[in-house]
Amino acid sequence: MRIVKFGGTSVGSAYHIKKLVNLIDVNKRTLFVFSAIGGITNMLADFIYQSKLGEKEICQHTFLRIREIHFRVITELFSSKNYKQIAESKVEESLKLLSYYSNHRITEKAEKEILVQGELISCSIIYLYMLEHEMDVAYIPALRFMFTDKYKEPNYLKITEKLTKELSKYNGCKLFITNGYICQNYKRQTDNLNRGGSDYTATIIGNVLRASIIEIWTDIDGLQNNDPRYVENTFPIRNLSYEEASELAYFGAKILHPLCIIPAQRAKIPIALKNTMSPDDQGTTISEYAISKGIKAIAVKDGITAIKVKSARMMQAYGFLRRIFEVFEKFKTPVDMLTTSEISVAMTIDNNAYLEPIITELCNLGEVEIDQNQSIICIVGNFNDNRNISIQSITDGLGNIPVHMISFGASKINISFLIDTTNKIEALNLLNQHIFRHHLCSINIQ
Ligand code: ADP
Ligand code: ASP
Ligand code: MG
């Protein structure tokens, strides 16, 4: 079985949907994972925000905009009146929830249900379009098999059992469709795998079904050497190891959900990143066979808060770090970067939901300093190969940009810097010039 995921841009218009359906090889057993139409999940999140503020008119406006986008796709997509009507009624059905919550107080349960409507609608539309084209395809809603546990981790045993059962209902069928992003949590409520979660859906399914390949189709020719949103003339990296791809995804390469490499890596399934708009481009392959040489890519993660705890009590004491980390554990807040000196510890977090209680508790352990609006720049490559790469040769590239923390050594594939977000674009461009026009990258350029 192949797992093929199409992201928001790839299903973003009738033109795109026609194009992707054209790419389908009906003879290969394939399970397709579809995201919501590009921009819809953002609009659903806006709707929730506006509804909470009681902005009824703006809510109504957002609701109508979401409806209009889907109706336009349907009008341009279907040739038969019958399929068009069924598709329209699916949209109306899904949007009933929004219509209701334009005027009522929104609940937490409703928020989660609203967020997944984009994937429910896009899959219904594409499924109907494939049926209109007489393709033999089965639609298996993700809510029937994608279960998470109380830690929000995939419940692999249950997913395997349920998905296998669902697939067995369609003997002889080669094409299957499911929703990206959507899951059922341990309370049996509708939930999601966090923003960008359709990639994760694809790799979890790939793991469970021991797929031969997981293809992730998006709007760019594979994973680029730098963030194309901030740097011009980036180029695709043709091969990446799972470890390299994981670091890049975790530290901000938006093309991949931060956790989506893990399930593929565990089952040693290659991931191909492909461009729907130029399907013949080689894209990027992530596998255990990638050769790690030189520097591969740079990524950036925003929204970082640095927390420094300073205490003379730390000097030659044991158990101090444990007490600090217990605070983060208590508030279920992961730490990304960490550096220590004899009397202080500096850490970064990317989730400020519990920042206040964390600070309050850390104040019992020492003097606490906070810096917000920080970014982590992560450079990924093979730093084992230090005959060619010295740390200085990289730091030189940052020019005069102030660096607040450096992390290196825990893995030989990543060096990370913490800088002010205001310096991010300059830092990415300076490093790009320095690293990729320099001997450090010569092995990467194809
Ligand atoms: P999809 O909707 O298909 O899931 P995403 O928007 O989530 O697409 O991911 C693709 C986008 O990721 C690209 O258009 C690009 O702007 C952004 N991106 C950020 N870093 C990278 C990178 N290193 N390589 C490729 N794309 C990147
Ligand atoms: N539609 C969801 C989002 O925009 C999931 C995804 O596209 O991967 O985050
Ligand atoms: Mg994405």
PDB file of C-alpha atoms in Angstrom, residues 53-292:
ATOM      1  CA  LEU A  53     -15.457  37.673  21.372  1.00  0.00           C
ATOM      2  CA  GLY A  54     -19.172  37.727  20.582  1.00  0.00           C
ATOM      3  CA  GLU A  55     -18.541  39.389  17.192  1.00  0.00           C
ATOM      4  CA  LYS A  56     -21.709  38.035  15.571  1.00  0.00           C
ATOM      5  CA  GLU A  57     -21.478  40.016  12.351  1.00  0.00           C
ATOM      6  CA  ILE A  58     -17.844  39.153  11.692  1.00  0.00           C
ATOM      7  CA  CYS A  59     -18.649  35.507  12.454  1.00  0.00           C
ATOM      8  CA  GLN A  60     -21.451  35.577   9.944  1.00  0.00           C
ATOM      9  CA  HIS A  61     -19.105  37.111   7.379  1.00  0.00           C
ATOM     10  CA  THR A  62     -16.447  34.405   7.944  1.00  0.00           C
ATOM     11  CA  PHE A  63     -19.117  31.715   7.738  1.00  0.00           C
ATOM     12  CA  LEU A  64     -20.356  33.079   4.390  1.00  0.00           C
ATOM     13  CA  ARG A  65     -16.806  33.331   3.038  1.00  0.00           C
ATOM     14  CA  ILE A  66     -16.095  29.666   3.918  1.00  0.00           C
ATOM     15  CA  ARG A  67     -19.362  28.641   2.277  1.00  0.00           C
ATOM     16  CA  GLU A  68     -18.632  30.697  -0.844  1.00  0.00           C
ATOM     17  CA  ILE A  69     -15.130  29.206  -1.296  1.00  0.00           C
ATOM     18  CA  HIS A  70     -16.498  25.664  -1.188  1.00  0.00           C
ATOM     19  CA  PHE A  71     -19.451  26.439  -3.427  1.00  0.00           C
ATOM     20  CA  ARG A  72     -17.143  27.963  -6.041  1.00  0.00           C
ATOM     21  CA  VAL A  73     -14.958  24.834  -6.051  1.00  0.00           C
ATOM     22  CA  ILE A  74     -18.055  22.660  -6.443  1.00  0.00           C
ATOM     23  CA  THR A  75     -19.464  24.746  -9.295  1.00  0.00           C
ATOM     24  CA  GLU A  76     -16.190  24.587 -11.220  1.00  0.00           C
ATOM     25  CA  LEU A  77     -15.535  20.919 -10.448  1.00  0.00           C
ATOM     26  CA  PHE A  78     -18.623  18.866 -11.206  1.00  0.00           C
ATOM     27  CA  SER A  79     -20.228  18.332 -14.568  1.00  0.00           C
ATOM     28  CA  SER A  80     -23.246  16.397 -13.342  1.00  0.00           C
ATOM     29  CA  LYS A  81     -26.056  18.190 -11.507  1.00  0.00           C
ATOM     30  CA  ASN A  82     -26.615  15.204  -9.278  1.00  0.00           C
ATOM     31  CA  TYR A  83     -23.069  15.098  -7.830  1.00  0.00           C
ATOM     32  CA  LYS A  84     -23.005  18.879  -7.548  1.00  0.00           C
ATOM     33  CA  GLN A  85     -26.176  18.832  -5.437  1.00  0.00           C
ATOM     34  CA  ILE A  86     -24.882  16.090  -3.159  1.00  0.00           C
ATOM     35  CA  ALA A  87     -21.610  18.014  -2.666  1.00  0.00           C
ATOM     36  CA  GLU A  88     -23.479  21.231  -1.864  1.00  0.00           C
ATOM     37  CA  SER A  89     -25.648  19.480   0.685  1.00  0.00           C
ATOM     38  CA  LYS A  90     -22.486  18.052   2.353  1.00  0.00           C
ATOM     39  CA  VAL A  91     -21.127  21.587   2.701  1.00  0.00           C
ATOM     40  CA  GLU A  92     -24.418  22.890   4.120  1.00  0.00           C
ATOM     41  CA  GLU A  93     -24.492  19.982   6.578  1.00  0.00           C
ATOM     42  CA  SER A  94     -20.955  20.727   7.801  1.00  0.00           C
ATOM     43  CA  LEU A  95     -21.549  24.447   8.054  1.00  0.00           C
ATOM     44  CA  LYS A  96     -24.708  24.106  10.188  1.00  0.00           C
ATOM     45  CA  LEU A  97     -22.388  24.085  13.178  1.00  0.00           C
ATOM     46  CA  LEU A  98     -20.910  27.457  12.207  1.00  0.00           C
ATOM     47  CA  SER A  99     -24.297  28.923  11.536  1.00  0.00           C
ATOM     48  CA  TYR A 100     -25.407  27.917  15.038  1.00  0.00           C
ATOM     49  CA  TYR A 101     -22.279  29.219  16.775  1.00  0.00           C
ATOM     50  CA  SER A 102     -22.457  32.574  14.988  1.00  0.00           C
ATOM     51  CA  ASN A 103     -25.198  33.297  17.545  1.00  0.00           C
ATOM     52  CA  HIS A 104     -24.476  31.053  20.531  1.00  0.00           C
ATOM     53  CA  ARG A 105     -21.751  30.764  23.127  1.00  0.00           C
ATOM     54  CA  ILE A 106     -19.132  28.387  21.799  1.00  0.00           C
ATOM     55  CA  THR A 107     -18.084  25.357  23.878  1.00  0.00           C
ATOM     56  CA  GLU A 108     -14.673  23.643  23.919  1.00  0.00           C
ATOM     57  CA  LYS A 109     -16.225  20.573  22.302  1.00  0.00           C
ATOM     58  CA  ALA A 110     -17.764  22.699  19.535  1.00  0.00           C
ATOM     59  CA  GLU A 111     -14.413  24.430  18.903  1.00  0.00           C
ATOM     60  CA  LYS A 112     -12.799  21.096  18.119  1.00  0.00           C
ATOM     61  CA  GLU A 113     -15.694  20.014  15.948  1.00  0.00           C
ATOM     62  CA  ILE A 114     -15.571  23.256  13.977  1.00  0.00           C
ATOM     63  CA  LEU A 115     -11.812  23.007  13.353  1.00  0.00           C
ATOM     64  CA  VAL A 116     -12.145  19.687  11.506  1.00  0.00           C
ATOM     65  CA  GLN A 117     -14.951  20.703   9.140  1.00  0.00           C
ATOM     66  CA  GLY A 118     -12.414  21.719   6.470  1.00  0.00           C
ATOM     67  CA  GLU A 119     -11.106  18.147   6.107  1.00  0.00           C
ATOM     68  CA  LEU A 120     -14.610  16.679   6.306  1.00  0.00           C
ATOM     69  CA  ILE A 121     -15.768  18.887   3.435  1.00  0.00           C
ATOM     70  CA  SER A 122     -12.674  18.564   1.199  1.00  0.00           C
ATOM     71  CA  CYS A 123     -12.762  14.755   1.404  1.00  0.00           C
ATOM     72  CA  SER A 124     -16.476  14.609   0.615  1.00  0.00           C
ATOM     73  CA  ILE A 125     -15.967  16.824  -2.433  1.00  0.00           C
ATOM     74  CA  ILE A 126     -12.969  14.879  -3.770  1.00  0.00           C
ATOM     75  CA  TYR A 127     -14.651  11.539  -3.087  1.00  0.00           C
ATOM     76  CA  LEU A 128     -17.749  12.621  -5.033  1.00  0.00           C
ATOM     77  CA  TYR A 129     -15.575  13.929  -7.863  1.00  0.00           C
ATOM     78  CA  MET A 130     -13.776  10.587  -8.081  1.00  0.00           C
ATOM     79  CA  LEU A 131     -17.123   8.774  -8.133  1.00  0.00           C
ATOM     80  CA  GLU A 132     -18.311  11.091 -10.891  1.00  0.00           C
ATOM     81  CA  HIS A 133     -15.253   9.914 -12.820  1.00  0.00           C
ATOM     82  CA  GLU A 134     -16.226   6.295 -12.191  1.00  0.00           C
ATOM     83  CA  MET A 135     -13.230   5.502 -10.043  1.00  0.00           C
ATOM     84  CA  ASP A 136     -13.544   2.569  -7.666  1.00  0.00           C
ATOM     85  CA  VAL A 137     -12.796   4.343  -4.382  1.00  0.00           C
ATOM     86  CA  ALA A 138     -13.752   3.928  -0.725  1.00  0.00           C
ATOM     87  CA  TYR A 139     -14.000   6.792   1.782  1.00  0.00           C
ATOM     88  CA  ILE A 140     -12.957   5.813   5.307  1.00  0.00           C
ATOM     89  CA  PRO A 141     -13.517   8.739   7.703  1.00  0.00           C
ATOM     90  CA  ALA A 142     -10.563   9.280  10.044  1.00  0.00           C
ATOM     91  CA  LEU A 143     -12.905   9.392  13.041  1.00  0.00           C
ATOM     92  CA  ARG A 144     -13.462   5.663  12.592  1.00  0.00           C
ATOM     93  CA  PHE A 145      -9.837   4.715  13.196  1.00  0.00           C
ATOM     94  CA  MET A 146      -7.506   7.603  14.139  1.00  0.00           C
ATOM     95  CA  PHE A 147      -7.441   7.415  17.947  1.00  0.00           C
ATOM     96  CA  THR A 148      -5.119   9.243  20.340  1.00  0.00           C
ATOM     97  CA  ASP A 149      -4.378   8.453  23.977  1.00  0.00           C
ATOM     98  CA  LYS A 150      -4.420  10.721  27.015  1.00  0.00           C
ATOM     99  CA  TYR A 151      -0.954  12.038  26.142  1.00  0.00           C
ATOM    100  CA  LYS A 152      -2.276  13.043  22.688  1.00  0.00           C
ATOM    101  CA  GLU A 153      -0.074  10.325  21.186  1.00  0.00           C
ATOM    102  CA  PRO A 154      -1.405   8.027  18.443  1.00  0.00           C
ATOM    103  CA  ASN A 155      -2.904   4.866  19.940  1.00  0.00           C
ATOM    104  CA  TYR A 156      -1.187   2.525  17.481  1.00  0.00           C
ATOM    105  CA  LEU A 157      -2.859  -0.673  18.672  1.00  0.00           C
ATOM    106  CA  LYS A 158      -6.339   0.723  18.313  1.00  0.00           C
ATOM    107  CA  ILE A 159      -5.552   2.450  15.002  1.00  0.00           C
ATOM    108  CA  THR A 160      -4.200  -0.807  13.573  1.00  0.00           C
ATOM    109  CA  GLU A 161      -7.218  -2.793  14.702  1.00  0.00           C
ATOM    110  CA  LYS A 162      -9.800  -0.283  13.469  1.00  0.00           C
ATOM    111  CA  LEU A 163      -8.127   0.650  10.188  1.00  0.00           C
ATOM    112  CA  THR A 164      -7.488  -2.969   9.219  1.00  0.00           C
ATOM    113  CA  LYS A 165     -11.129  -3.728   9.899  1.00  0.00           C
ATOM    114  CA  GLU A 166     -12.284  -0.763   7.821  1.00  0.00           C
ATOM    115  CA  LEU A 167     -10.064  -1.703   4.875  1.00  0.00           C
ATOM    116  CA  SER A 168     -11.236  -5.298   4.940  1.00  0.00           C
ATOM    117  CA  LYS A 169     -14.773  -4.116   4.188  1.00  0.00           C
ATOM    118  CA  TYR A 170     -13.698  -3.181   0.662  1.00  0.00           C
ATOM    119  CA  ASN A 171     -12.391  -6.343  -0.920  1.00  0.00           C
ATOM    120  CA  GLY A 172     -10.842  -5.729  -4.333  1.00  0.00           C
ATOM    121  CA  CYS A 173     -10.911  -1.941  -3.987  1.00  0.00           C
ATOM    122  CA  LYS A 174      -7.539  -0.283  -4.619  1.00  0.00           C
ATOM    123  CA  LEU A 175      -8.190   3.366  -3.842  1.00  0.00           C
ATOM    124  CA  PHE A 176      -9.063   4.743  -0.418  1.00  0.00           C
ATOM    125  CA  ILE A 177      -9.585   8.241   0.926  1.00  0.00           C
ATOM    126  CA  THR A 178      -9.344   9.577   4.444  1.00  0.00           C
ATOM    127  CA  ASN A 179      -9.235  12.901   6.271  1.00  0.00           C
ATOM    128  CA  GLY A 180      -5.933  14.337   7.393  1.00  0.00           C
ATOM    129  CA  TYR A 181      -5.641  16.132  10.763  1.00  0.00           C
ATOM    130  CA  ILE A 182      -8.771  14.594  12.351  1.00  0.00           C
ATOM    131  CA  CYS A 183      -8.699  12.200  15.281  1.00  0.00           C
ATOM    132  CA  GLN A 184     -10.751  10.986  18.203  1.00  0.00           C
ATOM    133  CA  ASN A 185      -9.194  11.630  21.610  1.00  0.00           C
ATOM    134  CA  TYR A 186      -9.249   9.283  24.602  1.00  0.00           C
ATOM    135  CA  LYS A 187     -12.518  10.854  25.760  1.00  0.00           C
ATOM    136  CA  ARG A 188     -13.989   9.736  22.424  1.00  0.00           C
ATOM    137  CA  GLN A 189     -14.381  13.351  21.344  1.00  0.00           C
ATOM    138  CA  THR A 190     -13.524  14.769  17.951  1.00  0.00           C
ATOM    139  CA  ASP A 191     -10.049  16.290  18.109  1.00  0.00           C
ATOM    140  CA  ASN A 192      -7.083  17.111  15.851  1.00  0.00           C
ATOM    141  CA  LEU A 193      -3.380  16.351  15.475  1.00  0.00           C
ATOM    142  CA  ASN A 194      -2.421  20.061  15.717  1.00  0.00           C
ATOM    143  CA  ARG A 195      -1.874  22.486  12.870  1.00  0.00           C
ATOM    144  CA  GLY A 196      -0.292  20.917   9.801  1.00  0.00           C
ATOM    145  CA  GLY A 197      -1.425  17.542  11.206  1.00  0.00           C
ATOM    146  CA  SER A 198      -2.342  15.895   7.886  1.00  0.00           C
ATOM    147  CA  ASP A 199       1.338  15.018   7.373  1.00  0.00           C
ATOM    148  CA  TYR A 200       1.204  13.226  10.722  1.00  0.00           C
ATOM    149  CA  THR A 201      -1.997  11.391   9.696  1.00  0.00           C
ATOM    150  CA  ALA A 202      -0.181  10.119   6.588  1.00  0.00           C
ATOM    151  CA  THR A 203       2.890   8.854   8.439  1.00  0.00           C
ATOM    152  CA  ILE A 204       0.870   7.262  11.268  1.00  0.00           C
ATOM    153  CA  ILE A 205      -1.179   5.359   8.682  1.00  0.00           C
ATOM    154  CA  GLY A 206       2.020   4.517   6.794  1.00  0.00           C
ATOM    155  CA  ASN A 207       3.461   2.998   9.954  1.00  0.00           C
ATOM    156  CA  VAL A 208       0.334   1.028  10.817  1.00  0.00           C
ATOM    157  CA  LEU A 209      -0.077  -0.412   7.323  1.00  0.00           C
ATOM    158  CA  ARG A 210       3.674  -0.872   6.808  1.00  0.00           C
ATOM    159  CA  ALA A 211       3.306   1.108   3.578  1.00  0.00           C
ATOM    160  CA  SER A 212       5.918   0.874   0.837  1.00  0.00           C
ATOM    161  CA  ILE A 213       6.148   4.679   0.610  1.00  0.00           C
ATOM    162  CA  ILE A 214       4.575   7.817   2.061  1.00  0.00           C
ATOM    163  CA  GLU A 215       4.241  10.638  -0.452  1.00  0.00           C
ATOM    164  CA  ILE A 216       3.582  14.164   0.778  1.00  0.00           C
ATOM    165  CA  TRP A 217       2.438  16.410  -2.065  1.00  0.00           C
ATOM    166  CA  THR A 218       2.628  20.147  -1.528  1.00  0.00           C
ATOM    167  CA  ASP A 219       3.337  23.426  -3.356  1.00  0.00           C
ATOM    168  CA  ILE A 220       7.130  23.360  -3.570  1.00  0.00           C
ATOM    169  CA  ASP A 221       9.864  21.106  -5.044  1.00  0.00           C
ATOM    170  CA  GLY A 222      10.732  19.314  -1.804  1.00  0.00           C
ATOM    171  CA  LEU A 223      12.453  20.468   1.341  1.00  0.00           C
ATOM    172  CA  GLN A 224      14.588  23.504   0.591  1.00  0.00           C
ATOM    173  CA  ASN A 225      17.985  24.405   2.028  1.00  0.00           C
ATOM    174  CA  ASN A 226      16.458  27.448   3.777  1.00  0.00           C
ATOM    175  CA  ASP A 227      13.022  28.851   4.546  1.00  0.00           C
ATOM    176  CA  PRO A 228      11.633  30.073   1.183  1.00  0.00           C
ATOM    177  CA  ARG A 229       9.255  32.457   2.976  1.00  0.00           C
ATOM    178  CA  TYR A 230      12.212  34.567   4.062  1.00  0.00           C
ATOM    179  CA  VAL A 231      15.103  33.722   1.727  1.00  0.00           C
ATOM    180  CA  GLU A 232      15.213  33.984  -2.066  1.00  0.00           C
ATOM    181  CA  ASN A 233      16.772  31.414  -4.397  1.00  0.00           C
ATOM    182  CA  THR A 234      16.602  28.438  -2.071  1.00  0.00           C
ATOM    183  CA  PHE A 235      17.200  25.009  -3.604  1.00  0.00           C
ATOM    184  CA  PRO A 236      15.796  21.543  -2.871  1.00  0.00           C
ATOM    185  CA  ILE A 237      17.710  18.990  -0.821  1.00  0.00           C
ATOM    186  CA  ARG A 238      17.358  15.706  -2.679  1.00  0.00           C
ATOM    187  CA  ASN A 239      18.078  13.315   0.190  1.00  0.00           C
ATOM    188  CA  LEU A 240      17.680  13.627   3.938  1.00  0.00           C
ATOM    189  CA  SER A 241      18.039  11.161   6.782  1.00  0.00           C
ATOM    190  CA  TYR A 242      15.120  10.743   9.176  1.00  0.00           C
ATOM    191  CA  GLU A 243      17.134  12.461  11.905  1.00  0.00           C
ATOM    192  CA  GLU A 244      17.924  15.466   9.723  1.00  0.00           C
ATOM    193  CA  ALA A 245      14.318  15.792   8.553  1.00  0.00           C
ATOM    194  CA  SER A 246      13.062  15.462  12.142  1.00  0.00           C
ATOM    195  CA  GLU A 247      15.286  18.274  13.385  1.00  0.00           C
ATOM    196  CA  LEU A 248      14.255  20.534  10.500  1.00  0.00           C
ATOM    197  CA  ALA A 249      10.545  19.784  10.945  1.00  0.00           C
ATOM    198  CA  TYR A 250      10.725  20.299  14.696  1.00  0.00           C
ATOM    199  CA  PHE A 251      12.640  23.546  14.324  1.00  0.00           C
ATOM    200  CA  GLY A 252      10.289  25.220  11.893  1.00  0.00           C
ATOM    201  CA  ALA A 253      10.497  23.802   8.334  1.00  0.00           C
ATOM    202  CA  LYS A 254       6.749  24.243   7.799  1.00  0.00           C
ATOM    203  CA  ILE A 255       6.651  21.772   4.926  1.00  0.00           C
ATOM    204  CA  LEU A 256       6.522  18.968   7.521  1.00  0.00           C
ATOM    205  CA  HIS A 257       4.513  18.624  10.745  1.00  0.00           C
ATOM    206  CA  PRO A 258       6.992  18.644  13.649  1.00  0.00           C
ATOM    207  CA  LEU A 259       6.277  15.047  14.694  1.00  0.00           C
ATOM    208  CA  CYS A 260       5.519  13.388  11.378  1.00  0.00           C
ATOM    209  CA  ILE A 261       8.920  11.808  10.782  1.00  0.00           C
ATOM    210  CA  ILE A 262       8.794   9.557  13.864  1.00  0.00           C
ATOM    211  CA  PRO A 263       6.175   7.016  12.666  1.00  0.00           C
ATOM    212  CA  ALA A 264       7.890   6.653   9.264  1.00  0.00           C
ATOM    213  CA  GLN A 265      11.321   6.328  10.847  1.00  0.00           C
ATOM    214  CA  ARG A 266      10.145   3.619  13.263  1.00  0.00           C
ATOM    215  CA  ALA A 267       8.882   1.522  10.375  1.00  0.00           C
ATOM    216  CA  LYS A 268      11.745   2.542   8.027  1.00  0.00           C
ATOM    217  CA  ILE A 269       9.324   3.784   5.384  1.00  0.00           C
ATOM    218  CA  PRO A 270      10.704   6.320   2.912  1.00  0.00           C
ATOM    219  CA  ILE A 271       8.946   9.684   2.664  1.00  0.00           C
ATOM    220  CA  ALA A 272       8.875  11.478  -0.684  1.00  0.00           C
ATOM    221  CA  LEU A 273       8.134  15.218  -0.702  1.00  0.00           C
ATOM    222  CA  LYS A 274       6.669  16.182  -4.077  1.00  0.00           C
ATOM    223  CA  ASN A 275       5.255  19.236  -5.804  1.00  0.00           C
ATOM    224  CA  THR A 276       1.706  18.897  -7.178  1.00  0.00           C
ATOM    225  CA  MET A 277       2.407  21.710  -9.639  1.00  0.00           C
ATOM    226  CA  SER A 278       5.578  20.082 -11.029  1.00  0.00           C
ATOM    227  CA  PRO A 279       5.074  16.343 -10.465  1.00  0.00           C
ATOM    228  CA  ASP A 280       8.105  15.416 -12.560  1.00  0.00           C
ATOM    229  CA  ASP A 281      10.487  17.181 -10.222  1.00  0.00           C
ATOM    230  CA  GLN A 282      12.443  14.708  -8.145  1.00  0.00           C
ATOM    231  CA  GLY A 283      11.505  16.428  -4.837  1.00  0.00           C
ATOM    232  CA  THR A 284      13.086  15.210  -1.598  1.00  0.00           C
ATOM    233  CA  THR A 285      13.424  11.663  -0.324  1.00  0.00           C
ATOM    234  CA  ILE A 286      13.731  11.049   3.401  1.00  0.00           C
ATOM    235  CA  SER A 287      15.058   7.610   4.234  1.00  0.00           C
ATOM    236  CA  GLU A 288      17.562   5.615   6.237  1.00  0.00           C
ATOM    237  CA  TYR A 289      19.865   5.528   3.208  1.00  0.00           C
ATOM    238  CA  ALA A 290      20.537   9.265   2.943  1.00  0.00           C
ATOM    239  CA  ILE A 291      24.200  10.081   3.143  1.00  0.00           C
ATOM    240  CA  SER A 292      24.875  12.821   5.657  1.00  0.00           C
TER     241      SER A 292
END
